[in-house]
């Protein structure tokens, strides 16, 4: 079976499993999505969703976030990892949104990645899910599963993202990356035995 054939099977099966997959991070607009994704680095989406309602009630706009002191932001996000760095980044990010973009989240990869705490993956999530621009954010689940499915050499996430974009049509990227993430969590967790991982078995059964 070729890579393209395996990729098509994955696309078909995940569409059956997750025909309408919501974004796992709670948000109400591009700014709150940007904040939630930035907070999710080295932290579970579940934990971010637990603390974000209080954060967004106090600082759900760049204007309100920028007015807070770093320690006040840290107090609101202290339950998640790297809270010191993330608090500093959120304040500076909000200030720059006001200074450079009139308080609006920019709609380009370059401008997003120029913001503190925003890497390529975070920018890709915002571009794809807030603005509908085709992107393929690669997280640990996607990186691991694509290696497992022998769709990439997987030496780094940059290569994995490039390989994913070659294998699947552009109009599937925004939904498919979410579908793979949910499949990984439900059927093939990193620390699990993979007993429920029917897709890998389907692709490589003799």
Short mmCIF file of N, CA and C in Angstrom, two decimals, residues 3-4 7 135-138 142-143 146 151-153 157-170 172-173 176-177 180:
data_model
loop_
_atom_site.label_atom_id
_atom_site.label_comp_id
_atom_site.label_asym_id
_atom_site.label_seq_id
_atom_site.Cartn_x
_atom_site.Cartn_y
_atom_site.Cartn_z
N UNK A 3 1.89 5.42 0.28
CA UNK A 3 1.58 6.47 1.25
C UNK A 3 0.26 7.15 0.89
N UNK A 4 0.07 7.42 -0.39
CA UNK A 4 -1.15 8.09 -0.84
C UNK A 4 -2.39 7.26 -0.52
N UNK A 7 -2.97 7.43 3.18
CA UNK A 7 -3.50 8.75 3.51
C UNK A 7 -5.00 8.86 3.18
N UNK A 135 -4.29 25.53 6.74
CA UNK A 135 -3.05 25.34 7.49
C UNK A 135 -3.09 23.95 8.11
N UNK A 136 -1.94 23.45 8.48
CA UNK A 136 -1.90 22.11 9.07
C UNK A 136 -1.02 22.15 10.33
N UNK A 137 -1.58 22.65 11.44
CA UNK A 137 -0.81 22.69 12.68
C UNK A 137 -0.45 21.27 13.14
N UNK A 138 0.80 21.05 13.46
CA UNK A 138 1.24 19.73 13.89
C UNK A 138 1.54 19.75 15.39
N UNK A 142 -0.26 14.42 16.21
CA UNK A 142 -0.11 14.32 14.76
C UNK A 142 1.29 13.86 14.38
N UNK A 143 2.28 14.42 15.02
CA UNK A 143 3.68 14.05 14.76
C UNK A 143 3.88 12.55 15.01
N UNK A 146 1.64 10.28 12.48
CA UNK A 146 2.13 10.24 11.10
C UNK A 146 3.38 9.38 10.98
N UNK A 151 3.90 7.87 7.27
CA UNK A 151 3.61 8.93 6.30
C UNK A 151 4.67 10.02 6.32
N UNK A 152 5.62 9.90 7.25
CA UNK A 152 6.70 10.87 7.35
C UNK A 152 7.89 10.21 8.05
N UNK A 153 9.06 10.74 7.78
CA UNK A 153 10.24 10.32 8.53
C UNK A 153 10.17 10.91 9.93
N UNK A 157 8.77 18.51 13.51
CA UNK A 157 7.39 18.86 13.15
C UNK A 157 7.33 19.65 11.84
N UNK A 158 8.40 20.33 11.49
CA UNK A 158 8.42 21.07 10.23
C UNK A 158 8.31 20.10 9.05
N UNK A 159 9.08 19.02 9.11
CA UNK A 159 9.03 18.02 8.06
C UNK A 159 7.69 17.30 8.06
N UNK A 160 7.18 17.00 9.24
CA UNK A 160 5.87 16.33 9.34
C UNK A 160 4.78 17.18 8.72
N UNK A 161 4.81 18.48 8.99
CA UNK A 161 3.81 19.39 8.42
C UNK A 161 3.92 19.42 6.90
N UNK A 162 5.14 19.49 6.38
CA UNK A 162 5.34 19.53 4.93
C UNK A 162 4.83 18.25 4.28
N UNK A 163 5.10 17.11 4.91
CA UNK A 163 4.64 15.83 4.37
C UNK A 163 3.12 15.72 4.40
N UNK A 164 2.51 16.20 5.48
CA UNK A 164 1.05 16.17 5.58
C UNK A 164 0.41 16.99 4.46
N UNK A 165 0.99 18.15 4.18
CA UNK A 165 0.43 19.03 3.15
C UNK A 165 0.56 18.43 1.75
N UNK A 166 1.56 17.58 1.56
CA UNK A 166 1.72 16.91 0.27
C UNK A 166 0.72 15.77 0.10
N UNK A 167 0.36 15.14 1.21
CA UNK A 167 -0.47 13.93 1.15
C UNK A 167 -1.97 14.21 1.05
N UNK A 168 -2.42 15.29 1.67
CA UNK A 168 -3.87 15.55 1.71
C UNK A 168 -4.22 16.85 1.01
N UNK A 169 -5.39 16.90 0.37
CA UNK A 169 -5.82 18.11 -0.33
C UNK A 169 -5.94 19.30 0.63
N UNK A 170 -5.63 20.47 0.13
CA UNK A 170 -5.62 21.68 0.96
C UNK A 170 -6.96 21.93 1.64
N UNK A 172 -8.89 19.96 2.97
CA UNK A 172 -9.15 19.05 4.10
C UNK A 172 -8.32 19.40 5.34
N UNK A 173 -7.29 20.24 5.18
CA UNK A 173 -6.31 20.44 6.26
C UNK A 173 -6.93 20.93 7.57
N UNK A 176 -8.97 18.12 9.12
CA UNK A 176 -8.23 16.87 9.31
C UNK A 176 -7.26 16.93 10.47
N UNK A 177 -6.59 18.05 10.66
CA UNK A 177 -5.63 18.09 11.78
C UNK A 177 -6.35 17.91 13.11
N UNK A 180 -7.29 14.10 13.43
CA UNK A 180 -6.15 13.26 13.83
C UNK A 180 -5.86 13.43 15.31
#
